[in-house]
Short mmCIF file of C-alpha atoms in Angstrom, two decimals:
data_model
loop_
_atom_site.label_atom_id
_atom_site.label_comp_id
_atom_site.label_asym_id
_atom_site.label_seq_id
_atom_site.Cartn_x
_atom_site.Cartn_y
_atom_site.Cartn_z
CA ARG A 1 19.75 -10.69 88.53
CA HIS A 2 23.31 -9.34 89.75
CA SER A 3 26.82 -9.70 88.55
CA ALA A 4 29.17 -10.42 91.59
CA ASP A 5 31.85 -7.73 92.48
CA GLN A 6 35.46 -9.01 91.49
CA GLY A 7 37.38 -6.69 93.64
CA ASN A 8 36.11 -8.07 97.08
CA MET A 9 37.81 -11.72 97.31
CA SER A 10 38.12 -11.86 100.89
CA GLU A 11 35.12 -13.84 101.38
CA ARG A 12 33.36 -16.64 99.28
CA PHE A 13 30.69 -15.96 97.09
CA ASP A 14 29.28 -19.41 95.53
CA CYS A 15 26.38 -20.95 93.69
CA ASP A 16 23.84 -22.35 96.49
CA ASN A 17 23.88 -25.30 94.42
CA CYS A 18 26.85 -25.92 92.72
CA LYS A 19 29.21 -24.43 94.88
CA GLU A 20 31.17 -22.88 92.09
CA SER A 21 32.52 -19.20 92.85
CA LEU A 22 30.05 -16.34 91.37
CA TYR A 23 32.84 -13.95 91.27
CA GLY A 24 32.94 -12.28 87.97
CA ARG A 25 29.65 -14.47 86.68
CA LYS A 26 25.91 -13.43 86.36
CA TYR A 27 23.81 -14.95 89.23
CA ILE A 28 20.15 -15.04 90.23
CA GLN A 29 18.91 -14.56 93.70
CA ALA A 30 15.98 -16.73 94.68
CA GLU A 31 14.85 -17.56 98.00
CA ALA A 32 17.46 -15.53 99.59
CA ASN A 33 20.27 -17.61 97.81
CA PRO A 34 22.43 -16.98 94.82
CA TYR A 35 22.58 -19.36 91.92
CA CYS A 36 24.48 -19.31 88.63
CA ILE A 37 22.69 -19.31 85.75
CA PRO A 38 22.69 -22.87 84.37
CA CYS A 39 21.63 -24.01 88.36
CA TYR A 40 18.74 -21.55 88.49
CA ASP A 41 17.20 -22.69 85.17
CA SER A 42 17.41 -26.21 85.95
CA LEU A 43 15.96 -25.71 89.67
CA PHE A 44 13.46 -22.99 88.92
CA ALA A 45 12.90 -22.71 85.23
CA ASN A 46 9.35 -24.18 83.98
CA THR A 47 9.01 -26.43 81.07
CA CYS A 48 7.17 -25.15 78.01
CA ASP A 49 3.86 -26.99 77.66
CA GLU A 50 4.58 -26.98 73.88
CA CYS A 51 8.08 -27.70 73.10
CA LYS A 52 8.86 -29.48 76.40
CA GLU A 53 12.09 -27.62 76.92
CA LEU A 54 12.96 -25.29 79.82
CA ILE A 55 11.93 -21.95 79.65
CA GLY A 56 15.15 -19.96 80.48
CA HIS A 57 15.67 -16.94 82.71
CA ASP A 58 15.99 -14.70 79.92
CA ALA A 59 13.02 -15.97 78.07
CA ARG A 60 9.45 -14.21 78.23
CA GLU A 61 7.36 -16.58 79.78
CA LEU A 62 3.40 -17.12 79.28
CA PHE A 63 1.41 -18.66 81.70
CA TYR A 64 -2.32 -20.18 81.25
CA GLU A 65 -4.18 -22.68 82.98
CA ASP A 66 -1.14 -24.30 85.08
CA ARG A 67 0.46 -24.51 81.95
CA HIS A 68 3.72 -22.53 80.87
CA TYR A 69 4.93 -21.32 77.25
CA HIS A 70 7.87 -19.61 75.49
CA GLU A 71 6.32 -16.49 74.03
CA HIS A 72 7.55 -18.24 70.72
CA CYS A 73 5.28 -21.15 71.48
CA PHE A 74 2.09 -19.88 72.46
CA ARG A 75 0.66 -20.11 69.13
CA CYS A 76 -2.87 -20.87 67.64
CA PHE A 77 -2.84 -24.62 66.88
CA ARG A 78 -4.61 -24.10 63.63
CA CYS A 79 -3.16 -20.97 61.88
CA ASP A 80 0.16 -20.85 63.92
CA ARG A 81 -0.06 -17.24 64.61
CA SER A 82 1.19 -15.99 67.93
CA LEU A 83 -1.31 -15.52 70.80
CA ALA A 84 1.01 -13.53 73.03
CA ASP A 85 -1.15 -10.44 72.69
CA GLU A 86 -4.18 -11.81 70.83
CA PRO A 87 -7.61 -13.13 72.41
CA PHE A 88 -7.85 -16.67 72.10
CA THR A 89 -9.53 -19.91 73.67
CA SER A 90 -8.85 -23.28 74.47
CA GLN A 91 -10.49 -26.28 72.81
CA ASP A 92 -9.66 -29.78 74.03
CA ASP A 93 -6.52 -28.25 75.48
CA ALA A 94 -5.72 -27.00 71.87
CA LEU A 95 -5.13 -23.00 71.75
CA LEU A 96 -7.26 -21.04 68.99
CA CYS A 97 -7.13 -17.57 68.07
CA ASN A 98 -10.64 -16.18 68.05
CA ASP A 99 -10.84 -16.34 64.25
CA CYS A 100 -9.90 -20.12 64.03
CA TYR A 101 -12.46 -20.68 66.79
CA CYS A 102 -15.07 -19.01 65.13
CA ASN A 103 -14.76 -21.04 61.75
CA GLU A 104 -14.49 -24.19 63.42
CA PHE A 105 -17.00 -24.12 66.29
CA SER A 106 -19.59 -21.62 65.36
CA SER A 107 -21.74 -20.95 62.28
CA LYS A 108 -22.87 -17.90 60.02
CA CYS A 109 -26.59 -16.52 60.48
CA VAL A 110 -28.46 -17.30 57.22
CA ALA A 111 -30.29 -14.21 57.81
CA CYS A 112 -27.56 -11.60 58.50
CA ASP A 113 -24.58 -13.88 57.06
CA LYS A 114 -22.55 -13.01 60.41
CA THR A 115 -21.24 -15.36 62.80
CA VAL A 116 -23.21 -16.99 65.45
CA MET A 117 -20.64 -16.71 68.29
CA PRO A 118 -20.41 -19.73 70.51
CA GLY A 119 -22.46 -19.34 73.78
CA THR A 120 -24.74 -16.87 72.33
CA ARG A 121 -28.72 -17.31 71.97
CA LYS A 122 -29.63 -18.82 68.78
CA LEU A 123 -31.86 -21.07 66.85
CA GLU A 124 -31.02 -23.95 64.71
CA TYR A 125 -33.66 -25.53 62.13
CA GLY A 126 -33.43 -27.52 58.96
CA GLY A 127 -29.46 -27.49 59.08
CA SER A 128 -29.29 -23.70 59.24
CA THR A 129 -28.48 -20.97 62.08
CA TRP A 130 -29.83 -17.79 63.06
CA HIS A 131 -29.20 -15.55 65.72
CA GLU A 132 -32.43 -15.51 67.91
CA GLY A 133 -33.19 -11.71 66.87
CA CYS A 134 -32.55 -12.58 63.34
CA PHE A 135 -35.24 -15.56 63.08
CA ILE A 136 -38.04 -13.54 62.64
CA CYS A 137 -42.07 -14.08 60.95
CA SER A 138 -42.10 -13.68 57.29
CA SER A 139 -45.16 -11.45 57.60
CA CYS A 140 -45.14 -9.41 60.83
CA GLU A 141 -41.33 -9.41 60.99
CA GLN A 142 -41.44 -9.81 64.70
CA PRO A 143 -38.74 -12.33 66.46
CA ILE A 144 -40.19 -15.35 66.77
CA GLY A 145 -37.80 -16.38 69.61
CA SER A 146 -39.05 -19.72 71.63
CA LYS A 147 -42.71 -19.45 70.34
CA SER A 148 -44.24 -21.90 67.82
CA PHE A 149 -43.60 -21.43 64.12
CA ILE A 150 -44.79 -22.93 60.79
CA PRO A 151 -42.52 -23.13 57.82
CA ASP A 152 -43.54 -22.55 54.40
CA LYS A 153 -40.91 -23.19 51.94
CA ASP A 154 -37.98 -20.65 52.55
CA ASP A 155 -40.34 -18.54 54.70
CA HIS A 156 -41.23 -19.23 58.74
CA TYR A 157 -44.60 -17.69 60.17
CA CYS A 158 -45.67 -16.96 63.69
CA VAL A 159 -48.89 -19.04 64.28
CA PRO A 160 -51.00 -16.04 64.23
CA CYS A 161 -49.60 -14.90 61.06
CA TYR A 162 -49.81 -18.13 59.40
CA GLU A 163 -53.67 -18.63 60.23
CA ASN A 164 -54.49 -15.33 58.82
CA LYS A 165 -52.69 -15.98 55.78
CA PHE A 166 -53.08 -19.54 54.94
CA ALA A 167 -55.76 -21.38 57.07
CA PRO A 168 -59.12 -21.74 55.83
CA ARG A 169 -62.18 -19.83 56.91
CA CYS A 170 -65.51 -21.33 57.55
CA THR A 171 -67.84 -20.32 54.71
CA ARG A 172 -70.53 -19.13 56.87
CA CYS A 173 -68.75 -17.23 59.78
CA LYS A 174 -65.61 -16.55 57.86
CA GLN A 175 -63.58 -17.21 60.92
CA ILE A 176 -60.45 -19.34 60.71
CA LEU A 177 -61.18 -23.04 60.60
CA SER A 178 -57.98 -24.61 62.43
CA LYS A 179 -58.97 -28.09 62.73
CA GLY A 180 -61.93 -30.54 62.02
CA GLY A 181 -65.12 -29.14 60.08
CA VAL A 182 -66.94 -29.95 57.08
CA THR A 183 -66.53 -29.51 53.37
CA TYR A 184 -69.46 -29.20 51.36
CA ARG A 185 -69.48 -28.33 47.75
CA ASP A 186 -65.63 -28.05 47.98
CA GLU A 187 -65.86 -25.10 50.52
CA PRO A 188 -65.01 -25.47 54.51
CA TRP A 189 -67.47 -24.85 57.15
CA HIS A 190 -67.30 -25.36 61.08
CA LYS A 191 -69.32 -28.04 62.26
CA GLU A 192 -71.35 -25.55 64.19
CA CYS A 193 -71.74 -23.25 61.15
CA PHE A 194 -73.25 -26.70 58.68
CA LEU A 195 -76.86 -26.10 59.39
CA CYS A 196 -80.04 -27.11 57.95
CA THR A 197 -81.18 -24.20 55.79
CA GLY A 198 -84.87 -25.03 57.23
CA CYS A 199 -84.53 -25.93 60.80
CA LYS A 200 -81.11 -24.73 61.71
CA ALA A 201 -80.25 -28.09 63.15
CA GLN A 202 -76.49 -29.14 62.71
CA LEU A 203 -75.94 -31.38 59.62
CA ALA A 204 -72.68 -32.72 60.46
CA GLY A 205 -72.90 -36.81 60.82
CA GLN A 206 -76.49 -36.55 59.54
CA HIS A 207 -77.77 -37.72 56.25
CA PHE A 208 -78.74 -34.39 54.35
CA THR A 209 -79.65 -33.31 50.81
CA SER A 210 -79.42 -30.15 48.87
CA ARG A 211 -81.99 -28.17 47.01
CA ASP A 212 -80.54 -24.84 44.80
CA ASP A 213 -77.13 -25.42 46.55
CA ARG A 214 -78.74 -25.19 50.05
CA PRO A 215 -78.29 -28.24 52.53
CA TYR A 216 -81.70 -29.53 54.07
CA CYS A 217 -81.98 -32.29 56.77
CA LEU A 218 -84.23 -34.87 55.19
CA LYS A 219 -87.08 -33.89 57.54
CA CYS A 220 -87.04 -30.28 56.07
CA PHE A 221 -86.30 -31.30 52.64
CA GLY A 222 -89.24 -33.66 52.50
CA ASN A 223 -91.50 -31.34 53.88
CA LEU A 224 -90.61 -28.55 51.46
CA TYR A 225 -89.57 -30.55 48.38
CA ALA A 226 -90.45 -34.18 48.32
CA LYS A 227 -93.64 -35.70 46.55
CA LYS A 228 -96.08 -36.97 49.14
CA CYS A 229 -97.50 -40.27 49.31
CA GLU A 230 -101.11 -40.61 47.90
CA ALA A 231 -101.69 -43.07 51.04
CA CYS A 232 -100.02 -41.67 54.08
CA SER A 233 -99.36 -38.32 53.08
CA LYS A 234 -95.79 -38.31 54.23
CA PRO A 235 -92.85 -37.13 51.83
CA ILE A 236 -91.52 -39.60 49.40
CA THR A 237 -87.55 -38.71 49.84
CA GLY A 238 -86.06 -41.76 48.32
CA PHE A 239 -83.89 -41.92 50.99
CA GLY A 240 -82.89 -45.03 53.04
CA GLY A 241 -83.45 -47.46 50.45
CA GLY A 242 -87.18 -46.28 49.96
CA LYS A 243 -88.87 -46.84 46.66
CA TYR A 244 -92.06 -45.54 45.37
CA ILE A 245 -94.44 -46.06 42.54
CA SER A 246 -95.73 -43.47 40.34
CA PHE A 247 -99.18 -43.23 38.42
CA GLU A 248 -100.64 -40.37 36.78
CA GLU A 249 -98.95 -38.02 38.69
CA ARG A 250 -99.69 -39.53 41.96
CA GLN A 251 -97.16 -41.24 44.19
CA TRP A 252 -96.97 -43.91 46.74
CA HIS A 253 -94.51 -45.28 48.99
CA GLN A 254 -94.11 -49.24 47.82
CA THR A 255 -95.14 -50.13 51.04
CA CYS A 256 -98.26 -47.99 50.71
CA PHE A 257 -99.23 -49.15 47.42
CA MET A 258 -102.46 -51.27 48.46
CA CYS A 259 -106.04 -51.75 47.50
CA SER A 260 -107.98 -49.17 48.98
CA ARG A 261 -110.83 -51.66 50.01
CA CYS A 262 -108.85 -54.84 51.16
CA SER A 263 -105.38 -53.28 51.96
CA VAL A 264 -103.84 -56.14 49.90
CA SER A 265 -100.31 -55.28 48.28
CA LEU A 266 -100.79 -54.16 44.64
CA VAL A 267 -97.05 -54.18 43.81
CA GLY A 268 -96.46 -56.02 41.03
CA ALA A 269 -100.05 -56.85 40.37
CA GLY A 270 -102.51 -55.28 38.25
CA PHE A 271 -104.59 -52.80 39.87
CA PHE A 272 -107.65 -50.53 38.75
CA PRO A 273 -107.88 -46.66 39.67
CA GLU A 274 -111.59 -45.58 40.83
CA ARG A 275 -111.49 -42.11 41.37
CA ASP A 276 -109.20 -41.54 44.44
CA GLU A 277 -108.85 -45.15 44.95
CA ILE A 278 -106.87 -48.05 43.69
CA LEU A 279 -108.54 -51.28 43.89
CA CYS A 280 -107.41 -54.89 43.26
CA ARG A 281 -108.77 -57.16 40.74
CA ASP A 282 -111.09 -58.86 43.23
CA CYS A 283 -112.42 -55.56 44.68
CA ASN A 284 -112.76 -54.20 41.36
CA GLY A 285 -115.03 -56.83 40.39
CA LYS A 286 -117.51 -56.28 43.07
CA LEU A 287 -118.32 -52.83 41.90
#
């Protein structure tokens, strides 16, 4: 900015725009030409994006993303504090100081209670937010990160810790029973571990019975514990709708309860024991 010398009036020194003399007046040289202050402001001054007025030559001007501001107009949209010498950001063309931006567009970590800054790695679950490094397993206390986890009330567990802590274990092999399996006497078993006490065949999906709290397939149970039919010598298990007849500590399958001589069924009929035999009325009369 310059002031013209009043002592030399021999040649004209005029504003390049309004042509008025600049002698004795302040002027500004721009594009190699002198301008009076009003002309300079009207021709070259920028308009403040906030107040929409010209930013005069003597005002401190701030420039941000093709927008110009008076120093006193460059303020936080929320709290109105000056941003001239403060860190700030822009949100939907509104200027915000960092504090207001964090309060409005960020959240607090529920673990450390510190702000989770926008753009930082975080985890959100159940309406809460964690810094990625603050979201840890409640058992091993290692960050879970992007791995699978299992919630339990207010705790979160990585899968290995949850299985070690809560998953049921097979009654026989004591290993974790992750899915499926068999329940026997309110205890969990792997299907592969739930075996007949006698022949060790898998019992899952099969008919079985128990003796002294130990499971048996029907064949083993019949061979070991069931009473034998006097006629066919096979076990009488009572499974499969099988009915039997008992007489003086002897038992018969219902279909085997026949006359020892003529093989007529004696079910519901009178019979006559003869030593190891049972006889119908007719065969007994022939003796």
